Amino acid sequence: MAFRASVLTLYPEMFPGHLGFSLAGKAMERGQWSLDAVQIRDFATDKHRTVDDTPAGGGAGMVLKADVLARAIDSASENDTRPRLLMSPRGRPLTQERVRALAAGDGVIIVCGRFEGVDQRVIEARGLEEVSIGDYVLSGGEPAALILLDAIIRILPGVMGNDLSGLHESFEGGLLEHPHYTRPQMWEGREIPSILTSGNHGAIEKWRQEEAVRLTRERRPDLFERAKTEKSG
């Protein structure tokens, strides 16, 4: 069964965006995944197609209305068990482990927030899982949704030319990925490490593992400590 993504947004024209190109675009053409961008505003009932209102209790900005968003979610997920995700800076950080779990399913329903946020009641009533792609704030959930889908689609079976490519990347083994090199052998006085051209595959694998450990310890000590704990456990 093809992976189905439904994205609820006020800007459906932003999709598929970059996902219409390269490997993801070719996979879409082959029918390996599909994307349905749903206009939330279509589910407003007043003549102005209002989707937001002022925050209860006062404050700056506007909040997406629960009733309008709920109708959009219900329309996209009728008789549907796909996970319902809300792109939100207060959500749980996205991990490669979560990406793989989502890729193993039938698809996802993604809600793209705007303004100050989404009425909490619809988050609870419709079981939205809040997902964050980092500790920063975007103008809306659309770029985050594209990033999430990019991470998922590239590891769907048959999307990458070599399925093993996805198993030797940053975060897959709990560590950052080792450095890469290619020809020419010498460039601006910098040479490819001799071990990589030695033909000794065992030594090459050992070097790559050591480099992954070194980079992770230097750049992401949090990941390094977690990987150490999991290995010892």
PDB file of C-alpha atoms in Angstrom, residues 16-191:
ATOM      1  CA  PRO A  16       4.470  19.416  -2.522  1.00  0.00           C
ATOM      2  CA  GLY A  17       7.218  22.060  -2.700  1.00  0.00           C
ATOM      3  CA  HIS A  18      10.656  20.491  -2.937  1.00  0.00           C
ATOM      4  CA  LEU A  19       9.087  17.051  -2.494  1.00  0.00           C
ATOM      5  CA  GLY A  20       7.981  17.229  -6.115  1.00  0.00           C
ATOM      6  CA  PHE A  21      11.604  16.931  -7.211  1.00  0.00           C
ATOM      7  CA  SER A  22      14.482  14.456  -7.099  1.00  0.00           C
ATOM      8  CA  LEU A  23      13.929  11.070  -5.433  1.00  0.00           C
ATOM      9  CA  ALA A  24      10.731  12.075  -3.627  1.00  0.00           C
ATOM     10  CA  GLY A  25       9.217  13.494  -6.804  1.00  0.00           C
ATOM     11  CA  LYS A  26      10.058  10.386  -8.812  1.00  0.00           C
ATOM     12  CA  ALA A  27       8.625   8.191  -6.057  1.00  0.00           C
ATOM     13  CA  MET A  28       5.409  10.205  -6.158  1.00  0.00           C
ATOM     14  CA  GLU A  29       5.212   9.750  -9.931  1.00  0.00           C
ATOM     15  CA  ARG A  30       5.641   5.994  -9.457  1.00  0.00           C
ATOM     16  CA  GLY A  31       2.791   5.975  -6.942  1.00  0.00           C
ATOM     17  CA  GLN A  32       4.941   5.024  -3.958  1.00  0.00           C
ATOM     18  CA  TRP A  33       3.456   7.873  -1.944  1.00  0.00           C
ATOM     19  CA  SER A  34       0.748  10.480  -2.356  1.00  0.00           C
ATOM     20  CA  LEU A  35       0.053  13.913  -0.930  1.00  0.00           C
ATOM     21  CA  ASP A  36      -3.273  15.633  -0.369  1.00  0.00           C
ATOM     22  CA  ALA A  37      -3.050  19.289   0.713  1.00  0.00           C
ATOM     23  CA  VAL A  38      -6.321  20.264   2.426  1.00  0.00           C
ATOM     24  CA  GLN A  39      -7.366  23.914   2.726  1.00  0.00           C
ATOM     25  CA  ILE A  40      -8.488  24.467   6.334  1.00  0.00           C
ATOM     26  CA  ARG A  41     -10.416  27.574   5.313  1.00  0.00           C
ATOM     27  CA  ASP A  42     -12.814  25.402   3.296  1.00  0.00           C
ATOM     28  CA  PHE A  43     -14.280  24.202   6.595  1.00  0.00           C
ATOM     29  CA  ALA A  44     -15.218  27.649   7.909  1.00  0.00           C
ATOM     30  CA  THR A  45     -18.976  28.276   7.881  1.00  0.00           C
ATOM     31  CA  ASP A  46     -19.256  32.073   7.854  1.00  0.00           C
ATOM     32  CA  LYS A  47     -19.209  34.240   4.732  1.00  0.00           C
ATOM     33  CA  HIS A  48     -15.709  35.519   5.536  1.00  0.00           C
ATOM     34  CA  ARG A  49     -14.350  31.959   5.930  1.00  0.00           C
ATOM     35  CA  THR A  50     -12.927  32.845   9.342  1.00  0.00           C
ATOM     36  CA  VAL A  51     -10.420  30.346  10.751  1.00  0.00           C
ATOM     37  CA  ASP A  52      -9.028  32.224  13.756  1.00  0.00           C
ATOM     38  CA  ASP A  53     -10.055  34.380  16.692  1.00  0.00           C
ATOM     39  CA  THR A  54      -8.492  36.338  19.561  1.00  0.00           C
ATOM     40  CA  PRO A  55      -6.943  34.386  22.459  1.00  0.00           C
ATOM     41  CA  ALA A  56      -9.207  33.719  25.437  1.00  0.00           C
ATOM     42  CA  GLY A  57      -7.864  35.733  28.356  1.00  0.00           C
ATOM     43  CA  GLY A  58      -6.291  38.327  26.091  1.00  0.00           C
ATOM     44  CA  GLY A  59      -2.881  38.626  24.540  1.00  0.00           C
ATOM     45  CA  ALA A  60      -1.273  39.192  21.174  1.00  0.00           C
ATOM     46  CA  GLY A  61      -1.996  37.352  17.949  1.00  0.00           C
ATOM     47  CA  MET A  62      -4.760  35.009  16.891  1.00  0.00           C
ATOM     48  CA  VAL A  63      -5.574  31.342  17.536  1.00  0.00           C
ATOM     49  CA  LEU A  64      -6.845  28.724  15.077  1.00  0.00           C
ATOM     50  CA  LYS A  65     -10.438  27.870  15.947  1.00  0.00           C
ATOM     51  CA  ALA A  66     -11.248  24.432  17.321  1.00  0.00           C
ATOM     52  CA  ASP A  67     -14.512  23.943  15.425  1.00  0.00           C
ATOM     53  CA  VAL A  68     -13.107  24.790  12.005  1.00  0.00           C
ATOM     54  CA  LEU A  69      -9.950  22.728  12.441  1.00  0.00           C
ATOM     55  CA  ALA A  70     -11.889  19.782  13.846  1.00  0.00           C
ATOM     56  CA  ARG A  71     -14.090  19.651  10.751  1.00  0.00           C
ATOM     57  CA  ALA A  72     -10.999  19.677   8.543  1.00  0.00           C
ATOM     58  CA  ILE A  73      -9.396  16.865  10.556  1.00  0.00           C
ATOM     59  CA  ASP A  74     -12.582  14.793  10.526  1.00  0.00           C
ATOM     60  CA  SER A  75     -12.895  15.193   6.773  1.00  0.00           C
ATOM     61  CA  ALA A  76      -9.311  14.065   6.182  1.00  0.00           C
ATOM     62  CA  SER A  77      -9.401  11.179   8.635  1.00  0.00           C
ATOM     63  CA  GLU A  78     -12.816   9.579   8.313  1.00  0.00           C
ATOM     64  CA  ASN A  79     -12.418   5.812   8.954  1.00  0.00           C
ATOM     65  CA  ASP A  80      -8.678   6.436   9.082  1.00  0.00           C
ATOM     66  CA  THR A  81      -6.126   5.234  11.636  1.00  0.00           C
ATOM     67  CA  ARG A  82      -3.139   7.246  10.396  1.00  0.00           C
ATOM     68  CA  PRO A  83      -1.285   9.200  13.119  1.00  0.00           C
ATOM     69  CA  ARG A  84      -2.491  12.786  13.515  1.00  0.00           C
ATOM     70  CA  LEU A  85       0.438  15.137  13.923  1.00  0.00           C
ATOM     71  CA  LEU A  86       0.561  18.839  14.748  1.00  0.00           C
ATOM     72  CA  MET A  87       3.775  20.649  13.850  1.00  0.00           C
ATOM     73  CA  SER A  88       4.513  22.699  16.964  1.00  0.00           C
ATOM     74  CA  PRO A  89       7.634  24.159  18.653  1.00  0.00           C
ATOM     75  CA  ARG A  90       6.366  22.806  21.963  1.00  0.00           C
ATOM     76  CA  GLY A  91       6.078  19.250  20.638  1.00  0.00           C
ATOM     77  CA  ARG A  92       8.389  16.330  21.262  1.00  0.00           C
ATOM     78  CA  PRO A  93      11.595  16.637  19.228  1.00  0.00           C
ATOM     79  CA  LEU A  94      11.524  14.624  16.014  1.00  0.00           C
ATOM     80  CA  THR A  95      13.990  11.731  15.994  1.00  0.00           C
ATOM     81  CA  GLN A  96      15.116   9.288  13.352  1.00  0.00           C
ATOM     82  CA  GLU A  97      13.520   6.543  15.423  1.00  0.00           C
ATOM     83  CA  ARG A  98      10.140   8.287  15.201  1.00  0.00           C
ATOM     84  CA  VAL A  99      10.644   8.902  11.480  1.00  0.00           C
ATOM     85  CA  ARG A 100      11.229   5.190  10.909  1.00  0.00           C
ATOM     86  CA  ALA A 101       8.127   4.293  12.894  1.00  0.00           C
ATOM     87  CA  LEU A 102       6.008   6.682  10.812  1.00  0.00           C
ATOM     88  CA  ALA A 103       7.530   5.400   7.570  1.00  0.00           C
ATOM     89  CA  ALA A 104       6.511   1.866   8.536  1.00  0.00           C
ATOM     90  CA  GLY A 105       2.845   2.875   8.632  1.00  0.00           C
ATOM     91  CA  ASP A 106       0.230   3.675   6.004  1.00  0.00           C
ATOM     92  CA  GLY A 107       0.771   7.424   6.162  1.00  0.00           C
ATOM     93  CA  VAL A 108       0.245  10.532   8.269  1.00  0.00           C
ATOM     94  CA  ILE A 109      -2.181  13.390   8.761  1.00  0.00           C
ATOM     95  CA  ILE A 110      -0.298  16.613   9.467  1.00  0.00           C
ATOM     96  CA  VAL A 111      -1.833  19.816  10.803  1.00  0.00           C
ATOM     97  CA  CYS A 112       0.124  22.995  10.068  1.00  0.00           C
ATOM     98  CA  GLY A 113      -0.393  25.599  12.760  1.00  0.00           C
ATOM     99  CA  ARG A 114      -0.389  29.340  12.141  1.00  0.00           C
ATOM    100  CA  PHE A 115      -0.683  32.534  14.179  1.00  0.00           C
ATOM    101  CA  GLU A 116      -0.191  32.072  17.955  1.00  0.00           C
ATOM    102  CA  GLY A 117      -1.214  28.426  17.862  1.00  0.00           C
ATOM    103  CA  VAL A 118      -4.150  26.039  17.907  1.00  0.00           C
ATOM    104  CA  ASP A 119      -7.058  25.868  20.364  1.00  0.00           C
ATOM    105  CA  GLN A 120      -5.964  23.316  22.966  1.00  0.00           C
ATOM    106  CA  ARG A 121      -9.373  21.662  22.938  1.00  0.00           C
ATOM    107  CA  VAL A 122      -9.014  20.373  19.380  1.00  0.00           C
ATOM    108  CA  ILE A 123      -5.524  19.067  20.151  1.00  0.00           C
ATOM    109  CA  GLU A 124      -6.995  16.981  22.961  1.00  0.00           C
ATOM    110  CA  ALA A 125     -10.293  16.043  21.307  1.00  0.00           C
ATOM    111  CA  ARG A 126      -8.706  14.862  18.059  1.00  0.00           C
ATOM    112  CA  GLY A 127      -5.644  13.259  19.622  1.00  0.00           C
ATOM    113  CA  LEU A 128      -3.044  15.400  17.870  1.00  0.00           C
ATOM    114  CA  GLU A 129       0.564  14.433  18.544  1.00  0.00           C
ATOM    115  CA  GLU A 130       2.637  17.601  18.736  1.00  0.00           C
ATOM    116  CA  VAL A 131       5.954  17.298  16.884  1.00  0.00           C
ATOM    117  CA  SER A 132       8.859  19.756  16.888  1.00  0.00           C
ATOM    118  CA  ILE A 133      11.715  19.867  14.386  1.00  0.00           C
ATOM    119  CA  GLY A 134      13.883  22.070  16.600  1.00  0.00           C
ATOM    120  CA  ASP A 135      14.130  24.687  19.310  1.00  0.00           C
ATOM    121  CA  TYR A 136      13.099  27.652  17.185  1.00  0.00           C
ATOM    122  CA  VAL A 137       9.889  29.206  15.891  1.00  0.00           C
ATOM    123  CA  LEU A 138       8.747  29.346  12.258  1.00  0.00           C
ATOM    124  CA  SER A 139       6.028  31.487  10.704  1.00  0.00           C
ATOM    125  CA  GLY A 140       3.890  28.375  10.295  1.00  0.00           C
ATOM    126  CA  GLY A 141       3.897  24.609  10.319  1.00  0.00           C
ATOM    127  CA  GLU A 142       4.256  24.182   6.560  1.00  0.00           C
ATOM    128  CA  PRO A 143       8.090  24.196   6.359  1.00  0.00           C
ATOM    129  CA  ALA A 144       8.209  21.813   9.319  1.00  0.00           C
ATOM    130  CA  ALA A 145       5.694  19.501   7.637  1.00  0.00           C
ATOM    131  CA  LEU A 146       7.814  19.430   4.474  1.00  0.00           C
ATOM    132  CA  ILE A 147      10.880  18.527   6.527  1.00  0.00           C
ATOM    133  CA  LEU A 148       9.029  15.752   8.332  1.00  0.00           C
ATOM    134  CA  LEU A 149       7.714  14.315   5.075  1.00  0.00           C
ATOM    135  CA  ASP A 150      11.149  14.563   3.473  1.00  0.00           C
ATOM    136  CA  ALA A 151      12.645  12.510   6.309  1.00  0.00           C
ATOM    137  CA  ILE A 152       9.907   9.886   5.985  1.00  0.00           C
ATOM    138  CA  ILE A 153       9.672   9.563   2.211  1.00  0.00           C
ATOM    139  CA  ARG A 154      13.371   9.122   1.569  1.00  0.00           C
ATOM    140  CA  ILE A 155      13.416   5.909   3.645  1.00  0.00           C
ATOM    141  CA  LEU A 156      10.289   4.350   2.182  1.00  0.00           C
ATOM    142  CA  PRO A 157      11.166   1.033   0.483  1.00  0.00           C
ATOM    143  CA  GLY A 158      12.451   1.577  -3.040  1.00  0.00           C
ATOM    144  CA  VAL A 159      12.718   5.379  -2.880  1.00  0.00           C
ATOM    145  CA  MET A 160      16.498   5.499  -2.529  1.00  0.00           C
ATOM    146  CA  GLY A 161      18.475   3.714  -5.198  1.00  0.00           C
ATOM    147  CA  ASN A 162      20.277   1.723  -2.512  1.00  0.00           C
ATOM    148  CA  ASP A 163      18.122   0.977   0.536  1.00  0.00           C
ATOM    149  CA  LEU A 164      21.304   0.418   2.566  1.00  0.00           C
ATOM    150  CA  SER A 165      22.086   4.139   2.172  1.00  0.00           C
ATOM    151  CA  GLY A 166      19.558   4.971   4.852  1.00  0.00           C
ATOM    152  CA  LEU A 167      21.208   2.641   7.353  1.00  0.00           C
ATOM    153  CA  HIS A 168      24.575   4.428   7.391  1.00  0.00           C
ATOM    154  CA  GLU A 169      23.622   7.991   8.216  1.00  0.00           C
ATOM    155  CA  SER A 170      23.644  10.345  11.169  1.00  0.00           C
ATOM    156  CA  PHE A 171      21.351   9.248  14.022  1.00  0.00           C
ATOM    157  CA  GLU A 172      20.709   5.759  12.609  1.00  0.00           C
ATOM    158  CA  GLY A 173      23.124   4.134  15.051  1.00  0.00           C
ATOM    159  CA  GLY A 174      22.805   6.778  17.733  1.00  0.00           C
ATOM    160  CA  LEU A 175      25.872   8.621  16.409  1.00  0.00           C
ATOM    161  CA  LEU A 176      26.577  11.330  13.856  1.00  0.00           C
ATOM    162  CA  GLU A 177      27.823  10.136  10.490  1.00  0.00           C
ATOM    163  CA  HIS A 178      31.517   9.842   9.688  1.00  0.00           C
ATOM    164  CA  PRO A 179      33.188  12.223   7.170  1.00  0.00           C
ATOM    165  CA  HIS A 180      32.992  11.513   3.432  1.00  0.00           C
ATOM    166  CA  TYR A 181      35.543  12.012   0.653  1.00  0.00           C
ATOM    167  CA  THR A 182      35.742  11.461  -3.101  1.00  0.00           C
ATOM    168  CA  ARG A 183      38.143  12.171  -5.966  1.00  0.00           C
ATOM    169  CA  PRO A 184      40.392  13.992  -6.676  1.00  0.00           C
ATOM    170  CA  GLN A 185      42.832  12.398  -4.244  1.00  0.00           C
ATOM    171  CA  MET A 186      44.468  15.776  -3.570  1.00  0.00           C
ATOM    172  CA  TRP A 187      42.532  19.051  -3.505  1.00  0.00           C
ATOM    173  CA  GLU A 188      43.972  22.413  -2.442  1.00  0.00           C
ATOM    174  CA  GLY A 189      46.701  20.620  -0.514  1.00  0.00           C
ATOM    175  CA  ARG A 190      44.212  18.420   1.310  1.00  0.00           C
ATOM    176  CA  GLU A 191      44.446  14.664   0.766  1.00  0.00           C
TER     177      GLU A 191
END
